[in-house]
Amino acid sequence: KQKITMKSIAKELGVSVSTVSKALKDNPRISKETRKKIQAFSKLLNYQPDARAINLRKNVSKVIGVVIPEITNHFFTTVIKGIDYMTKKRGYQVMICLSNESYVEEVKNIKLLTSGSVDGLLISISSGTQKKGNYDHLFNIKNNQLPMVLFDRTEDFIACDMVKADDVGGAYNATKTLIKSGCKRIALINFKPYVNIGKERKMGYCM
């Protein structure tokens, strides 16, 4: 089935595309009779504006890109739910990519999202990236002036907004509570040493 466009409506009614566009916006510069005719015909054909084309003309996508290390982790599923709720309230959609803890996949995901697909990025850095220690793809986002927020797994030397928990304080308070309850031998089950949240939790545990 051929898609109904303003061009096809204009052709059927023998008017310009500009006239159709203005009539659909109820612009008073178009006569009332012509507006009603075009609006009724568009409704009959179930015409729907191409939101993607409109956003491209405005140089926006109304999409927020999200890159997370994994989806099976309860923390990340909860975060995605919150992101989806807040973005939809503001008329945005979410595009989610999984790095699967891989540096290579994270770079690929970010390359895809920054190719004009999104208006901003929310990123939780993969363990593979933190192990490799190469953050050029993240610095490139900043250099291209695309809004970026790092969350949960972050790196302080990357100058951008961040959302993170107090892992040092949390681990310290948890350990202190166990000590007060009489525990003498307290084990720490933690992330790999190169993952920043693991470093910070160990720091709090050892304080």
PDB file of N, CA, C and O in Angstrom, residues 67-131:
ATOM      1  N   VAL A  67      23.289   3.073  26.640  1.00  0.00           N
ATOM      2  CA  VAL A  67      24.215   1.937  26.481  1.00  0.00           C
ATOM      3  C   VAL A  67      24.480   1.349  27.858  1.00  0.00           C
ATOM      4  O   VAL A  67      24.981   2.035  28.749  1.00  0.00           O
ATOM      5  N   ILE A  68      24.129   0.087  28.034  1.00  0.00           N
ATOM      6  CA  ILE A  68      24.326  -0.578  29.326  1.00  0.00           C
ATOM      7  C   ILE A  68      25.118  -1.872  29.128  1.00  0.00           C
ATOM      8  O   ILE A  68      25.094  -2.462  28.049  1.00  0.00           O
ATOM      9  N   PRO A  69      25.821  -2.327  30.175  1.00  0.00           N
ATOM     10  CA  PRO A  69      26.656  -3.531  30.056  1.00  0.00           C
ATOM     11  C   PRO A  69      25.854  -4.821  29.896  1.00  0.00           C
ATOM     12  O   PRO A  69      26.295  -5.757  29.244  1.00  0.00           O
ATOM     13  N   GLU A  70      24.670  -4.888  30.545  1.00  0.00           N
ATOM     14  CA  GLU A  70      23.867  -6.109  30.480  1.00  0.00           C
ATOM     15  C   GLU A  70      22.425  -5.784  30.838  1.00  0.00           C
ATOM     16  O   GLU A  70      22.134  -4.762  31.459  1.00  0.00           O
ATOM     17  N   ILE A  71      21.513  -6.672  30.458  1.00  0.00           N
ATOM     18  CA  ILE A  71      20.089  -6.436  30.699  1.00  0.00           C
ATOM     19  C   ILE A  71      19.527  -7.363  31.772  1.00  0.00           C
ATOM     20  O   ILE A  71      18.462  -7.100  32.335  1.00  0.00           O
ATOM     21  N   THR A  72      20.229  -8.460  32.063  1.00  0.00           N
ATOM     22  CA  THR A  72      19.707  -9.423  33.032  1.00  0.00           C
ATOM     23  C   THR A  72      19.890  -8.963  34.469  1.00  0.00           C
ATOM     24  O   THR A  72      19.237  -9.469  35.374  1.00  0.00           O
ATOM     25  N   ASN A  73      20.785  -8.006  34.680  1.00  0.00           N
ATOM     26  CA  ASN A  73      21.030  -7.459  36.021  1.00  0.00           C
ATOM     27  C   ASN A  73      19.816  -6.643  36.455  1.00  0.00           C
ATOM     28  O   ASN A  73      19.371  -5.740  35.747  1.00  0.00           O
ATOM     29  N   HIS A  74      19.297  -6.937  37.641  1.00  0.00           N
ATOM     30  CA  HIS A  74      18.091  -6.254  38.132  1.00  0.00           C
ATOM     31  C   HIS A  74      18.293  -4.745  38.216  1.00  0.00           C
ATOM     32  O   HIS A  74      17.365  -3.969  37.953  1.00  0.00           O
ATOM     33  N   PHE A  75      19.496  -4.320  38.549  1.00  0.00           N
ATOM     34  CA  PHE A  75      19.775  -2.885  38.649  1.00  0.00           C
ATOM     35  C   PHE A  75      19.511  -2.194  37.313  1.00  0.00           C
ATOM     36  O   PHE A  75      18.840  -1.158  37.254  1.00  0.00           O
ATOM     37  N   PHE A  76      20.023  -2.764  36.231  1.00  0.00           N
ATOM     38  CA  PHE A  76      19.888  -2.116  34.928  1.00  0.00           C
ATOM     39  C   PHE A  76      18.456  -2.168  34.399  1.00  0.00           C
ATOM     40  O   PHE A  76      18.004  -1.236  33.735  1.00  0.00           O
ATOM     41  N   THR A  77      17.726  -3.237  34.685  1.00  0.00           N
ATOM     42  CA  THR A  77      16.322  -3.285  34.260  1.00  0.00           C
ATOM     43  C   THR A  77      15.513  -2.216  34.978  1.00  0.00           C
ATOM     44  O   THR A  77      14.628  -1.589  34.386  1.00  0.00           O
ATOM     45  N   THR A  78      15.840  -1.971  36.251  1.00  0.00           N
ATOM     46  CA  THR A  78      15.153  -0.922  37.007  1.00  0.00           C
ATOM     47  C   THR A  78      15.505   0.454  36.459  1.00  0.00           C
ATOM     48  O   THR A  78      14.637   1.331  36.329  1.00  0.00           O
ATOM     49  N   VAL A  79      16.778   0.652  36.132  1.00  0.00           N
ATOM     50  CA  VAL A  79      17.225   1.935  35.568  1.00  0.00           C
ATOM     51  C   VAL A  79      16.527   2.208  34.235  1.00  0.00           C
ATOM     52  O   VAL A  79      16.053   3.326  33.983  1.00  0.00           O
ATOM     53  N   ILE A  80      16.448   1.193  33.376  1.00  0.00           N
ATOM     54  CA  ILE A  80      15.796   1.350  32.070  1.00  0.00           C
ATOM     55  C   ILE A  80      14.339   1.743  32.248  1.00  0.00           C
ATOM     56  O   ILE A  80      13.809   2.604  31.525  1.00  0.00           O
ATOM     57  N   LYS A  81      13.683   1.146  33.223  1.00  0.00           N
ATOM     58  CA  LYS A  81      12.282   1.480  33.484  1.00  0.00           C
ATOM     59  C   LYS A  81      12.138   2.955  33.858  1.00  0.00           C
ATOM     60  O   LYS A  81      11.241   3.654  33.379  1.00  0.00           O
ATOM     61  N   GLY A  82      13.045   3.443  34.701  1.00  0.00           N
ATOM     62  CA  GLY A  82      13.017   4.850  35.104  1.00  0.00           C
ATOM     63  C   GLY A  82      13.319   5.782  33.943  1.00  0.00           C
ATOM     64  O   GLY A  82      12.664   6.819  33.775  1.00  0.00           O
ATOM     65  N   ILE A  83      14.305   5.430  33.136  1.00  0.00           N
ATOM     66  CA  ILE A  83      14.668   6.250  31.977  1.00  0.00           C
ATOM     67  C   ILE A  83      13.492   6.329  30.996  1.00  0.00           C
ATOM     68  O   ILE A  83      13.143   7.405  30.507  1.00  0.00           O
ATOM     69  N   ASP A  84      12.881   5.186  30.729  1.00  0.00           N
ATOM     70  CA  ASP A  84      11.753   5.141  29.794  1.00  0.00           C
ATOM     71  C   ASP A  84      10.596   6.010  30.286  1.00  0.00           C
ATOM     72  O   ASP A  84       9.974   6.743  29.500  1.00  0.00           O
ATOM     73  N   TYR A  85      10.328   5.954  31.581  1.00  0.00           N
ATOM     74  CA  TYR A  85       9.225   6.736  32.164  1.00  0.00           C
ATOM     75  C   TYR A  85       9.477   8.237  32.012  1.00  0.00           C
ATOM     76  O   TYR A  85       8.598   8.982  31.570  1.00  0.00           O
ATOM     77  N   MET A  86      10.686   8.670  32.365  1.00  0.00           N
ATOM     78  CA  MET A  86      10.989  10.102  32.332  1.00  0.00           C
ATOM     79  C   MET A  86      11.097  10.647  30.913  1.00  0.00           C
ATOM     80  O   MET A  86      10.672  11.774  30.644  1.00  0.00           O
ATOM     81  N   THR A  87      11.653   9.871  29.996  1.00  0.00           N
ATOM     82  CA  THR A  87      11.793  10.359  28.619  1.00  0.00           C
ATOM     83  C   THR A  87      10.436  10.474  27.936  1.00  0.00           C
ATOM     84  O   THR A  87      10.168  11.459  27.239  1.00  0.00           O
ATOM     85  N   LYS A  88       9.564   9.502  28.146  1.00  0.00           N
ATOM     86  CA  LYS A  88       8.240   9.553  27.512  1.00  0.00           C
ATOM     87  C   LYS A  88       7.409  10.717  28.042  1.00  0.00           C
ATOM     88  O   LYS A  88       6.602  11.299  27.303  1.00  0.00           O
ATOM     89  N   LYS A  89       7.606  11.063  29.307  1.00  0.00           N
ATOM     90  CA  LYS A  89       6.895  12.212  29.873  1.00  0.00           C
ATOM     91  C   LYS A  89       7.251  13.498  29.138  1.00  0.00           C
ATOM     92  O   LYS A  89       6.461  14.441  29.089  1.00  0.00           O
ATOM     93  N   ARG A  90       8.440  13.527  28.553  1.00  0.00           N
ATOM     94  CA  ARG A  90       8.937  14.728  27.867  1.00  0.00           C
ATOM     95  C   ARG A  90       8.929  14.590  26.348  1.00  0.00           C
ATOM     96  O   ARG A  90       9.579  15.340  25.641  1.00  0.00           O
ATOM     97  N   GLY A  91       8.189  13.575  25.872  1.00  0.00           N
ATOM     98  CA  GLY A  91       8.023  13.430  24.426  1.00  0.00           C
ATOM     99  C   GLY A  91       9.189  12.789  23.703  1.00  0.00           C
ATOM    100  O   GLY A  91       9.320  12.929  22.483  1.00  0.00           O
ATOM    101  N   TYR A  92      10.047  12.071  24.427  1.00  0.00           N
ATOM    102  CA  TYR A  92      11.195  11.398  23.819  1.00  0.00           C
ATOM    103  C   TYR A  92      10.986   9.881  23.817  1.00  0.00           C
ATOM    104  O   TYR A  92      10.171   9.346  24.572  1.00  0.00           O
ATOM    105  N   GLN A  93      11.742   9.220  22.971  1.00  0.00           N
ATOM    106  CA  GLN A  93      11.791   7.770  22.940  1.00  0.00           C
ATOM    107  C   GLN A  93      13.187   7.318  23.372  1.00  0.00           C
ATOM    108  O   GLN A  93      14.131   8.116  23.386  1.00  0.00           O
ATOM    109  N   VAL A  94      13.314   6.031  23.691  1.00  0.00           N
ATOM    110  CA  VAL A  94      14.593   5.480  24.146  1.00  0.00           C
ATOM    111  C   VAL A  94      15.090   4.417  23.173  1.00  0.00           C
ATOM    112  O   VAL A  94      14.322   3.573  22.719  1.00  0.00           O
ATOM    113  N   MET A  95      16.368   4.488  22.833  1.00  0.00           N
ATOM    114  CA  MET A  95      17.014   3.450  22.028  1.00  0.00           C
ATOM    115  C   MET A  95      18.075   2.785  22.900  1.00  0.00           C
ATOM    116  O   MET A  95      19.037   3.436  23.323  1.00  0.00           O
ATOM    117  N   ILE A  96      17.894   1.515  23.207  1.00  0.00           N
ATOM    118  CA  ILE A  96      18.765   0.803  24.141  1.00  0.00           C
ATOM    119  C   ILE A  96      19.729  -0.111  23.400  1.00  0.00           C
ATOM    120  O   ILE A  96      19.322  -0.879  22.523  1.00  0.00           O
ATOM    121  N   CYS A  97      21.006  -0.040  23.754  1.00  0.00           N
ATOM    122  CA  CYS A  97      22.031  -0.915  23.187  1.00  0.00           C
ATOM    123  C   CYS A  97      22.774  -1.624  24.323  1.00  0.00           C
ATOM    124  O   CYS A  97      23.008  -1.032  25.383  1.00  0.00           O
ATOM    125  N   LEU A  98      23.153  -2.866  24.086  1.00  0.00           N
ATOM    126  CA  LEU A  98      23.891  -3.654  25.079  1.00  0.00           C
ATOM    127  C   LEU A  98      25.345  -3.821  24.643  1.00  0.00           C
ATOM    128  O   LEU A  98      25.613  -4.243  23.513  1.00  0.00           O
ATOM    129  N   SER A  99      26.254  -3.504  25.549  1.00  0.00           N
ATOM    130  CA  SER A  99      27.663  -3.728  25.245  1.00  0.00           C
ATOM    131  C   SER A  99      28.093  -5.141  25.611  1.00  0.00           C
ATOM    132  O   SER A  99      29.137  -5.615  25.169  1.00  0.00           O
ATOM    133  N   ASN A 100      27.287  -5.819  26.457  1.00  0.00           N
ATOM    134  CA  ASN A 100      27.634  -7.166  26.922  1.00  0.00           C
ATOM    135  C   ASN A 100      29.038  -7.202  27.528  1.00  0.00           C
ATOM    136  O   ASN A 100      29.802  -8.147  27.305  1.00  0.00           O
ATOM    137  N   GLU A 101      29.366  -6.124  28.259  1.00  0.00           N
ATOM    138  CA  GLU A 101      30.655  -5.986  28.950  1.00  0.00           C
ATOM    139  C   GLU A 101      31.847  -5.973  27.988  1.00  0.00           C
ATOM    140  O   GLU A 101      32.978  -6.216  28.389  1.00  0.00           O
ATOM    141  N   SER A 102      31.597  -5.664  26.713  1.00  0.00           N
ATOM    142  CA  SER A 102      32.653  -5.685  25.691  1.00  0.00           C
ATOM    143  C   SER A 102      33.020  -4.270  25.265  1.00  0.00           C
ATOM    144  O   SER A 102      32.142  -3.469  24.922  1.00  0.00           O
ATOM    145  N   TYR A 103      34.324  -3.990  25.229  1.00  0.00           N
ATOM    146  CA  TYR A 103      34.808  -2.699  24.736  1.00  0.00           C
ATOM    147  C   TYR A 103      34.425  -2.509  23.271  1.00  0.00           C
ATOM    148  O   TYR A 103      33.934  -1.451  22.870  1.00  0.00           O
ATOM    149  N   VAL A 104      34.645  -3.556  22.464  1.00  0.00           N
ATOM    150  CA  VAL A 104      34.369  -3.475  21.021  1.00  0.00           C
ATOM    151  C   VAL A 104      32.895  -3.182  20.772  1.00  0.00           C
ATOM    152  O   VAL A 104      32.540  -2.327  19.951  1.00  0.00           O
ATOM    153  N   GLU A 105      32.009  -3.896  21.481  1.00  0.00           N
ATOM    154  CA  GLU A 105      30.570  -3.691  21.295  1.00  0.00           C
ATOM    155  C   GLU A 105      30.139  -2.310  21.773  1.00  0.00           C
ATOM    156  O   GLU A 105      29.265  -1.681  21.178  1.00  0.00           O
ATOM    157  N   GLU A 106      30.761  -1.841  22.841  1.00  0.00           N
ATOM    158  CA  GLU A 106      30.437  -0.500  23.344  1.00  0.00           C
ATOM    159  C   GLU A 106      30.793   0.562  22.303  1.00  0.00           C
ATOM    160  O   GLU A 106      30.000   1.487  22.044  1.00  0.00           O
ATOM    161  N   VAL A 107      31.953   0.434  21.694  1.00  0.00           N
ATOM    162  CA  VAL A 107      32.381   1.380  20.654  1.00  0.00           C
ATOM    163  C   VAL A 107      31.424   1.331  19.469  1.00  0.00           C
ATOM    164  O   VAL A 107      31.016   2.379  18.931  1.00  0.00           O
ATOM    165  N   LYS A 108      31.021   0.133  19.050  1.00  0.00           N
ATOM    166  CA  LYS A 108      30.089  -0.028  17.933  1.00  0.00           C
ATOM    167  C   LYS A 108      28.740   0.625  18.252  1.00  0.00           C
ATOM    168  O   LYS A 108      28.150   1.315  17.407  1.00  0.00           O
ATOM    169  N   ASN A 109      28.249   0.381  19.455  1.00  0.00           N
ATOM    170  CA  ASN A 109      26.964   0.946  19.867  1.00  0.00           C
ATOM    171  C   ASN A 109      26.988   2.469  19.834  1.00  0.00           C
ATOM    172  O   ASN A 109      26.060   3.111  19.329  1.00  0.00           O
ATOM    173  N   ILE A 110      28.058   3.031  20.372  1.00  0.00           N
ATOM    174  CA  ILE A 110      28.161   4.489  20.432  1.00  0.00           C
ATOM    175  C   ILE A 110      28.317   5.079  19.036  1.00  0.00           C
ATOM    176  O   ILE A 110      27.754   6.141  18.733  1.00  0.00           O
ATOM    177  N   LYS A 111      29.037   4.388  18.165  1.00  0.00           N
ATOM    178  CA  LYS A 111      29.186   4.857  16.780  1.00  0.00           C
ATOM    179  C   LYS A 111      27.833   4.889  16.088  1.00  0.00           C
ATOM    180  O   LYS A 111      27.507   5.830  15.348  1.00  0.00           O
ATOM    181  N   LEU A 112      27.020   3.866  16.321  1.00  0.00           N
ATOM    182  CA  LEU A 112      25.677   3.802  15.745  1.00  0.00           C
ATOM    183  C   LEU A 112      24.805   4.944  16.268  1.00  0.00           C
ATOM    184  O   LEU A 112      24.155   5.655  15.499  1.00  0.00           O
ATOM    185  N   LEU A 113      24.812   5.126  17.581  1.00  0.00           N
ATOM    186  CA  LEU A 113      23.925   6.117  18.196  1.00  0.00           C
ATOM    187  C   LEU A 113      24.323   7.549  17.884  1.00  0.00           C
ATOM    188  O   LEU A 113      23.469   8.438  17.833  1.00  0.00           O
ATOM    189  N   THR A 114      25.617   7.782  17.679  1.00  0.00           N
ATOM    190  CA  THR A 114      26.081   9.152  17.431  1.00  0.00           C
ATOM    191  C   THR A 114      26.068   9.525  15.946  1.00  0.00           C
ATOM    192  O   THR A 114      26.506  10.600  15.571  1.00  0.00           O
ATOM    193  N   SER A 115      25.539   8.638  15.110  1.00  0.00           N
ATOM    194  CA  SER A 115      25.494   8.924  13.669  1.00  0.00           C
ATOM    195  C   SER A 115      24.241   9.714  13.300  1.00  0.00           C
ATOM    196  O   SER A 115      23.740   9.597  12.186  1.00  0.00           O
ATOM    197  N   GLY A 116      23.744  10.497  14.240  1.00  0.00           N
ATOM    198  CA  GLY A 116      22.555  11.310  13.992  1.00  0.00           C
ATOM    199  C   GLY A 116      21.282  10.679  14.486  1.00  0.00           C
ATOM    200  O   GLY A 116      20.191  11.195  14.258  1.00  0.00           O
ATOM    201  N   SER A 117      21.398   9.536  15.181  1.00  0.00           N
ATOM    202  CA  SER A 117      20.210   8.806  15.629  1.00  0.00           C
ATOM    203  C   SER A 117      19.607   9.356  16.914  1.00  0.00           C
ATOM    204  O   SER A 117      18.427   9.154  17.179  1.00  0.00           O
ATOM    205  N   VAL A 118      20.426  10.010  17.743  1.00  0.00           N
ATOM    206  CA  VAL A 118      19.945  10.420  19.058  1.00  0.00           C
ATOM    207  C   VAL A 118      20.308  11.870  19.374  1.00  0.00           C
ATOM    208  O   VAL A 118      21.204  12.451  18.761  1.00  0.00           O
ATOM    209  N   ASP A 119      19.597  12.431  20.353  1.00  0.00           N
ATOM    210  CA  ASP A 119      19.878  13.795  20.813  1.00  0.00           C
ATOM    211  C   ASP A 119      20.794  13.818  22.031  1.00  0.00           C
ATOM    212  O   ASP A 119      21.285  14.879  22.422  1.00  0.00           O
ATOM    213  N   GLY A 120      20.999  12.676  22.653  1.00  0.00           N
ATOM    214  CA  GLY A 120      21.862  12.597  23.827  1.00  0.00           C
ATOM    215  C   GLY A 120      22.080  11.156  24.224  1.00  0.00           C
ATOM    216  O   GLY A 120      21.392  10.246  23.733  1.00  0.00           O
ATOM    217  N   LEU A 121      23.057  10.919  25.113  1.00  0.00           N
ATOM    218  CA  LEU A 121      23.429   9.558  25.500  1.00  0.00           C
ATOM    219  C   LEU A 121      23.494   9.380  27.008  1.00  0.00           C
ATOM    220  O   LEU A 121      23.988  10.258  27.724  1.00  0.00           O
ATOM    221  N   LEU A 122      23.008   8.230  27.467  1.00  0.00           N
ATOM    222  CA  LEU A 122      23.185   7.778  28.848  1.00  0.00           C
ATOM    223  C   LEU A 122      24.014   6.506  28.772  1.00  0.00           C
ATOM    224  O   LEU A 122      23.627   5.547  28.087  1.00  0.00           O
ATOM    225  N   ILE A 123      25.157   6.489  29.454  1.00  0.00           N
ATOM    226  CA  ILE A 123      26.091   5.365  29.304  1.00  0.00           C
ATOM    227  C   ILE A 123      26.568   4.845  30.654  1.00  0.00           C
ATOM    228  O   ILE A 123      26.970   5.618  31.520  1.00  0.00           O
ATOM    229  N   SER A 124      26.523   3.529  30.805  1.00  0.00           N
ATOM    230  CA  SER A 124      27.186   2.855  31.915  1.00  0.00           C
ATOM    231  C   SER A 124      28.340   2.065  31.312  1.00  0.00           C
ATOM    232  O   SER A 124      28.130   1.154  30.498  1.00  0.00           O
ATOM    233  N   ILE A 125      29.561   2.435  31.669  1.00  0.00           N
ATOM    234  CA  ILE A 125      30.754   1.901  31.001  1.00  0.00           C
ATOM    235  C   ILE A 125      30.920   0.396  31.246  1.00  0.00           C
ATOM    236  O   ILE A 125      30.763  -0.086  32.372  1.00  0.00           O
ATOM    237  N   SER A 126      31.266  -0.326  30.201  1.00  0.00           N
ATOM    238  CA  SER A 126      31.449  -1.776  30.312  1.00  0.00           C
ATOM    239  C   SER A 126      32.738  -2.112  31.052  1.00  0.00           C
ATOM    240  O   SER A 126      33.688  -1.319  31.078  1.00  0.00           O
ATOM    241  N   SER A 127      32.768  -3.305  31.633  1.00  0.00           N
ATOM    242  CA  SER A 127      33.985  -3.755  32.321  1.00  0.00           C
ATOM    243  C   SER A 127      35.122  -3.941  31.319  1.00  0.00           C
ATOM    244  O   SER A 127      36.290  -3.736  31.641  1.00  0.00           O
ATOM    245  N   GLY A 128      34.767  -4.310  30.062  1.00  0.00           N
ATOM    246  CA  GLY A 128      35.784  -4.471  29.033  1.00  0.00           C
ATOM    247  C   GLY A 128      36.501  -3.172  28.724  1.00  0.00           C
ATOM    248  O   GLY A 128      37.721  -3.146  28.524  1.00  0.00           O
ATOM    249  N   THR A 129      35.755  -2.070  28.714  1.00  0.00           N
ATOM    250  CA  THR A 129      36.349  -0.754  28.475  1.00  0.00           C
ATOM    251  C   THR A 129      37.235  -0.353  29.647  1.00  0.00           C
ATOM    252  O   THR A 129      38.350   0.157  29.457  1.00  0.00           O
ATOM    253  N   GLN A 130      36.759  -0.593  30.875  1.00  0.00           N
ATOM    254  CA  GLN A 130      37.538  -0.221  32.049  1.00  0.00           C
ATOM    255  C   GLN A 130      38.806  -1.080  32.162  1.00  0.00           C
ATOM    256  O   GLN A 130      39.842  -0.593  32.624  1.00  0.00           O
ATOM    257  N   LYS A 131      38.732  -2.314  31.714  1.00  0.00           N
ATOM    258  CA  LYS A 131      39.924  -3.171  31.728  1.00  0.00           C
ATOM    259  C   LYS A 131      40.932  -2.682  30.683  1.00  0.00           C
ATOM    260  O   LYS A 131      42.138  -2.617  30.952  1.00  0.00           O
TER     261      LYS A 131
END
